[in-house]
CSV table of C-alpha atoms and ligand atoms in Angstrom, one decimal:
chain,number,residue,atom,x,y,z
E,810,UNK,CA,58.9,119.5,140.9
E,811,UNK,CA,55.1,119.2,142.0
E,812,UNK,CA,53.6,115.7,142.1
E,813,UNK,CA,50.8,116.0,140.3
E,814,UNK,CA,47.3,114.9,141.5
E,815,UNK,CA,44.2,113.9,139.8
E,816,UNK,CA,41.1,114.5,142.1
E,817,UNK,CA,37.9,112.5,140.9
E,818,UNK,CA,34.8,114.2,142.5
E,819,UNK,CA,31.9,111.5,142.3
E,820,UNK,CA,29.5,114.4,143.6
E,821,UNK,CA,26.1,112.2,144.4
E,822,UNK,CA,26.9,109.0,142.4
E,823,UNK,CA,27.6,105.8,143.6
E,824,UNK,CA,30.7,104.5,143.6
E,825,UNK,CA,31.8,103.3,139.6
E,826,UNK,CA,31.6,99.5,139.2
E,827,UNK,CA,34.9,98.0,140.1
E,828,UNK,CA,36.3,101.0,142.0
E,829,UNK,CA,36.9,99.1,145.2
E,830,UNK,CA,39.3,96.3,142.7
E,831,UNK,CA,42.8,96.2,143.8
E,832,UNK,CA,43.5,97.2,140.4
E,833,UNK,CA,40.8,99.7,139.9
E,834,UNK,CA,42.9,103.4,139.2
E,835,UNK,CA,41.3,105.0,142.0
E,836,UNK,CA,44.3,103.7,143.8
E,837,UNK,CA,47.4,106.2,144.5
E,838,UNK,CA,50.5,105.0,143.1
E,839,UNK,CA,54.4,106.1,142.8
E,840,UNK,CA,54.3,108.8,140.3
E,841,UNK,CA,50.9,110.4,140.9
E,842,UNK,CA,48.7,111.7,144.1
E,843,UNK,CA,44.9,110.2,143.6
E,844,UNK,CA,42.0,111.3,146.3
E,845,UNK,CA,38.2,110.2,145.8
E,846,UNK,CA,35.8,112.5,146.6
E,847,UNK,CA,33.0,110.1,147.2
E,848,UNK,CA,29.5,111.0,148.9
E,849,UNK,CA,29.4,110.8,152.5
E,850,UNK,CA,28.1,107.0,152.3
E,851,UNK,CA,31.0,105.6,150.3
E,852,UNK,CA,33.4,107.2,152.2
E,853,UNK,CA,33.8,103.8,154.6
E,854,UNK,CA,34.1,101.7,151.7
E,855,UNK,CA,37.0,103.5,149.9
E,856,UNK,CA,38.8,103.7,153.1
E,857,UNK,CA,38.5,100.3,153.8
E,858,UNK,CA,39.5,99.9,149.5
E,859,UNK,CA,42.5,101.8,150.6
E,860,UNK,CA,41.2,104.4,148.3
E,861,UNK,CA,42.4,107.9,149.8
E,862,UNK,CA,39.8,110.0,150.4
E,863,UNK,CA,38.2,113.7,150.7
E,864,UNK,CA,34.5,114.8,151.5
E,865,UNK,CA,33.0,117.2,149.3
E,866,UNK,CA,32.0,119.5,152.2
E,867,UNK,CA,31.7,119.8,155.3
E,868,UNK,CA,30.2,122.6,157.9
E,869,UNK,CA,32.2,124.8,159.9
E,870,UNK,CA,30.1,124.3,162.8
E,871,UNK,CA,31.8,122.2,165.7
E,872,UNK,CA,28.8,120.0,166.9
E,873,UNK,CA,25.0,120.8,167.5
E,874,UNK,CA,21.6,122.0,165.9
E,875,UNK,CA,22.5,121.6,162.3
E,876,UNK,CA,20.4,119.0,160.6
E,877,UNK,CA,21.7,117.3,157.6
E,878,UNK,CA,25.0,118.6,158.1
E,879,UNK,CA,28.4,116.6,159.3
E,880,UNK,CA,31.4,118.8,160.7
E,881,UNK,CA,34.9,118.7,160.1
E,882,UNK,CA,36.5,116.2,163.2
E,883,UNK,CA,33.7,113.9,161.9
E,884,UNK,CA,34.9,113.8,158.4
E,885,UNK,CA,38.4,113.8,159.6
E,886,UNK,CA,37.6,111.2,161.9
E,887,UNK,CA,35.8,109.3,159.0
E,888,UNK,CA,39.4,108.7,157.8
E,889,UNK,CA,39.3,111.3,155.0
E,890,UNK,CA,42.5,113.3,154.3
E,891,UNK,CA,41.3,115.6,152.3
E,892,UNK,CA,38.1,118.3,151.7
E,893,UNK,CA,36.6,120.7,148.7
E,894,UNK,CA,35.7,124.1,149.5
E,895,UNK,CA,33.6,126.2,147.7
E,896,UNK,CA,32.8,123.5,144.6
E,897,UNK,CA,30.7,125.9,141.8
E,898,UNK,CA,27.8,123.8,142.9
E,899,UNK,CA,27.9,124.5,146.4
E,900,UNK,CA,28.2,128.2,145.8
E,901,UNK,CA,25.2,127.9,143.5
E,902,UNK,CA,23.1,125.1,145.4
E,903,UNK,CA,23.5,125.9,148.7
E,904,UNK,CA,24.3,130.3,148.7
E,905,UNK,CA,28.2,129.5,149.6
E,906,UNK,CA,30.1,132.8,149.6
E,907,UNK,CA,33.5,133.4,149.3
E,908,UNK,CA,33.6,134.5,153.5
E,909,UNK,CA,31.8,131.0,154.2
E,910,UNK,CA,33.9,129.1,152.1
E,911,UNK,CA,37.6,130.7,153.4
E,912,UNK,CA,36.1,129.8,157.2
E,913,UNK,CA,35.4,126.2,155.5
E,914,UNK,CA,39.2,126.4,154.5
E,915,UNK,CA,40.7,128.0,157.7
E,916,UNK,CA,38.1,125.4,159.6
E,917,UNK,CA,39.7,122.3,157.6
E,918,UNK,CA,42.9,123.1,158.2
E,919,UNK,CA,42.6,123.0,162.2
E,920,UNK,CA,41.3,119.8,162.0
E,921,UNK,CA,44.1,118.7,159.5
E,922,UNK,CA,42.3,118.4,156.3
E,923,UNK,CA,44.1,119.4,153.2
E,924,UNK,CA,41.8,121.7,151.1
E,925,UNK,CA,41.2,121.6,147.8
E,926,UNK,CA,39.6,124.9,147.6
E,927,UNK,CA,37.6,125.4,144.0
E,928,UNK,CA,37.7,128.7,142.3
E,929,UNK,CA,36.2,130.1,138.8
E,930,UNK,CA,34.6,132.7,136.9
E,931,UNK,CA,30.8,132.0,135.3
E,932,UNK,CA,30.9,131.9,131.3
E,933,UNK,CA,29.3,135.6,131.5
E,934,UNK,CA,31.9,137.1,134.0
E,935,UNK,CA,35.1,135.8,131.8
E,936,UNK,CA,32.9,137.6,128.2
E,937,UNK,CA,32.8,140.5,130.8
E,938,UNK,CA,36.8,140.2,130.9
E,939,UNK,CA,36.3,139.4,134.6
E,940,UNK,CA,37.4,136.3,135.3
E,941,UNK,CA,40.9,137.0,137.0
E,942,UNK,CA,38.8,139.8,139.4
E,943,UNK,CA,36.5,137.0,140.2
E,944,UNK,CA,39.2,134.6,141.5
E,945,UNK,CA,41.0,137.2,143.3
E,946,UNK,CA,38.0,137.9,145.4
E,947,UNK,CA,37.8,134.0,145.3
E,948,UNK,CA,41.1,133.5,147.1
E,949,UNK,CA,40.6,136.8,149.5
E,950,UNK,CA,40.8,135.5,153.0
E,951,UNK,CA,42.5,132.3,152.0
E,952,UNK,CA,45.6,131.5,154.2
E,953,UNK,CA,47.4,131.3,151.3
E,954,UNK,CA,50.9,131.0,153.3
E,955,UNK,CA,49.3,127.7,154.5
E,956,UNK,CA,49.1,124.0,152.8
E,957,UNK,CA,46.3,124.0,150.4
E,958,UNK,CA,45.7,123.2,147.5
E,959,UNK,CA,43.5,124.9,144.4
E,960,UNK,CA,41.2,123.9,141.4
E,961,UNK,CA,40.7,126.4,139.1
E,962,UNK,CA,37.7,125.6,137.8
E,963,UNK,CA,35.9,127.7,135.0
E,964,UNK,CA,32.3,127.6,135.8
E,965,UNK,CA,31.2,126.9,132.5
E,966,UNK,CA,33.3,124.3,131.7
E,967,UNK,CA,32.0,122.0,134.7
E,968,UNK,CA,29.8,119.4,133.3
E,969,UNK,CA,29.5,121.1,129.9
E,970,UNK,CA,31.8,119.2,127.6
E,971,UNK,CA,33.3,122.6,126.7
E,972,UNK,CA,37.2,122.9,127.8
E,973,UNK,CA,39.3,125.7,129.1
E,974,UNK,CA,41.7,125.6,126.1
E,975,UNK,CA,45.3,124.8,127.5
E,976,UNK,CA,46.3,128.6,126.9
E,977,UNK,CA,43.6,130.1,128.7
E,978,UNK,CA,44.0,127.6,131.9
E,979,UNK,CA,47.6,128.4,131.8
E,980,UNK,CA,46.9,131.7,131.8
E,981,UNK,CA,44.3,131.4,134.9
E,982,UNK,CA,47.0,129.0,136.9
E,983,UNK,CA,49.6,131.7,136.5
E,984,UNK,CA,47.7,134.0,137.4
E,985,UNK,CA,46.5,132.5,140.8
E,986,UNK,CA,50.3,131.3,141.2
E,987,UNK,CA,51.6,134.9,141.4
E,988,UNK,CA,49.0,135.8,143.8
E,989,UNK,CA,50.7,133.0,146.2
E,990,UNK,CA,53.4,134.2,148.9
E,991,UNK,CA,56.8,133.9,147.7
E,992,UNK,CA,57.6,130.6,149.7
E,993,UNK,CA,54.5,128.6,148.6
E,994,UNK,CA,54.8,129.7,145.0
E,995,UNK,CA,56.5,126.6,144.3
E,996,UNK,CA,55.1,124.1,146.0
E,997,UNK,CA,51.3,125.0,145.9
E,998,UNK,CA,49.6,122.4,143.1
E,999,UNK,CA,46.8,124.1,141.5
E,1000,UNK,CA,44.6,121.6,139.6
E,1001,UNK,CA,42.4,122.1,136.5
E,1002,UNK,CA,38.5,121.1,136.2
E,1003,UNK,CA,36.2,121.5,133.9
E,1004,UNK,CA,35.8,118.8,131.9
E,1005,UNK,CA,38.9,116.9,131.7
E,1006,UNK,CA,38.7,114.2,129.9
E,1007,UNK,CA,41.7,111.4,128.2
E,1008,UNK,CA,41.7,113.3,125.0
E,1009,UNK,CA,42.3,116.6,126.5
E,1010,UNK,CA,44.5,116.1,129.8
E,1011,UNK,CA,48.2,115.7,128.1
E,1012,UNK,CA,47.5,119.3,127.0
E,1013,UNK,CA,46.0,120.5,130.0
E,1014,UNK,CA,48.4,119.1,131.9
E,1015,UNK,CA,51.7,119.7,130.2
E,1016,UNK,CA,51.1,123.3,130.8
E,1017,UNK,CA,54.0,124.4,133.2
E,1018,UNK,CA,51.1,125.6,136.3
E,1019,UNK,CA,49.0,122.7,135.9
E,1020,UNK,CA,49.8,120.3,138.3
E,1021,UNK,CA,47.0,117.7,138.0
E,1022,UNK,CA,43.2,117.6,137.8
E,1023,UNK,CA,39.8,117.4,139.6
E,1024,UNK,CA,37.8,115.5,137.4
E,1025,UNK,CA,33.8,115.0,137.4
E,1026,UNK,CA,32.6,113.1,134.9
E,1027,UNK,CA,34.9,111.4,133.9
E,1028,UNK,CA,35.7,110.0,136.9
E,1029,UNK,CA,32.8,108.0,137.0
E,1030,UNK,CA,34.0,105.5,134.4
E,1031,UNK,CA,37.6,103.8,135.3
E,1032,UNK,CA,39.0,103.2,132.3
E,1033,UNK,CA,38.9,107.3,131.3
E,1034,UNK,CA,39.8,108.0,134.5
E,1035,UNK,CA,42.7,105.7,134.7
E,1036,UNK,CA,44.1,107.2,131.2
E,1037,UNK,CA,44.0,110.4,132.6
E,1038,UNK,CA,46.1,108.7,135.8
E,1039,UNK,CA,48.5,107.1,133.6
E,1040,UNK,CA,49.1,110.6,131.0
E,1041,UNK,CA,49.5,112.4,134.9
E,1042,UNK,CA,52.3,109.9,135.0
E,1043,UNK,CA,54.2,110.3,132.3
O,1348,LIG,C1,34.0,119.0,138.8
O,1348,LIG,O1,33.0,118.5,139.3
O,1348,LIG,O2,34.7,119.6,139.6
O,1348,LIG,C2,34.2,118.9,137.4
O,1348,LIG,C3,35.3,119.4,136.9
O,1348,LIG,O3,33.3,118.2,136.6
O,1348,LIG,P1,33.5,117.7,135.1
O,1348,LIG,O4,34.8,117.1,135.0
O,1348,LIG,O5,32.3,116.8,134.8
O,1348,LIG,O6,33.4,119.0,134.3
């Protein structure tokens, strides 16, 4: 059985009201995994919330001439457990290819950040019929035999209000599992994103390869956010 875990990605928003509270949901608990991927300024103040956090990137640079950027061992050092690679909008905003973001992956790991590496097909490769091609080349040069985990996250369903129906993300997560080696096939989580919302995640995530969720927006208001939690318990 795979723990599931539900991902909130606060990409460059502040922090929610009330998501330092004791009681706020951004809080792990006993049934489910819960990670905050917060900007690089909130990061302290979750930590110090006991909120378990990720950073949303990081460069695979060491140290040096690379303004704007922060590495690895500093996010690690930051007290963040966890790290996204290759989010739809870095690949779009900032030219992030599939070779930069598996170093981003391979660089995480030595520093002993777990990855949540993003993958998904644009709304114009999947009416192409291309969307499993797309993540294959997506996962290519991912050490897959190591401990990561993966969002598969339909580009056009990011932000959009439009849903991967359960079907077709089961279909996707399947997909991705089989590509796994044998011995991580059962313990890699792959998450769905793409607008997750209360009303959709039982579906989404009673489908047998869903095994939690990286949520955006609606991550940014506790009280959806904690419903999702609470149906990732159940
Ligand atoms: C995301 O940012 O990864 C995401 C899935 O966003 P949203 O839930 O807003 O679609």
């Amino acid at each position: 059985m795979r723990k599931k875990l539900i991902a909130a990605n606060w990409k460059m928003n502040n922090a929610p009201e009330g998501a330092y509270d004791a009681s706020s949901p951004f809080h792990a608990n006993t049934e489910v995994d819960v990670v905050v991927f917060p900007t690089l300024l909130d990061i302290r103040d979750c930590n110090d919330a006991q909120i378990i956090t990720g950073a949303q990137y990081a460069c695979i640079e060491e140290t040096g001439a690379h303004t704007g950027d922060v590495c690895m061992s500093q996010i690690a050092a930051a007290g963040c457990r966890y790290i996204l690679c290759g989010h739809s909008e870095r690949r779009k905003d900032h030219g992030e290819t599939n070779e930069y973001v598996a170093l981003q992956v391979i660089t995480a790991l030595e520093h002993n950040l777990h990855p949540i590496l993003c993958v998904g097909e644009t709304e114009e490769e999947r009416d192409a019929g291309k969307e499993k091609d797309i993540v294959t080349a997506q996962l290519s040069g991912i050490p897959l035999e190591s401990d990561i985990t993966i969002a598969y996250e339909p580009v056009w369903a990011i932000g959009t209000g439009k849903t991967a129906t359960p079907e077709q993300a089961e279909e996707m997560h399947a997909y991705i599992r089989s590509l796994l080696p044998e011995d991580k096939r059962e313990t890699t989580k792959i998450l769905y994103g793409g607008s997750m919302k209360p009303e959709n995640a039982a579906e989404l995530l009673s489908q047998p390869n869903i095994d939690g969720g990286l949520i955006g927006g609606a991550s940014l208001k506790p009280d959806s956010f904690g419903q999702i939690v609470q149906i990732a318990s159940r």
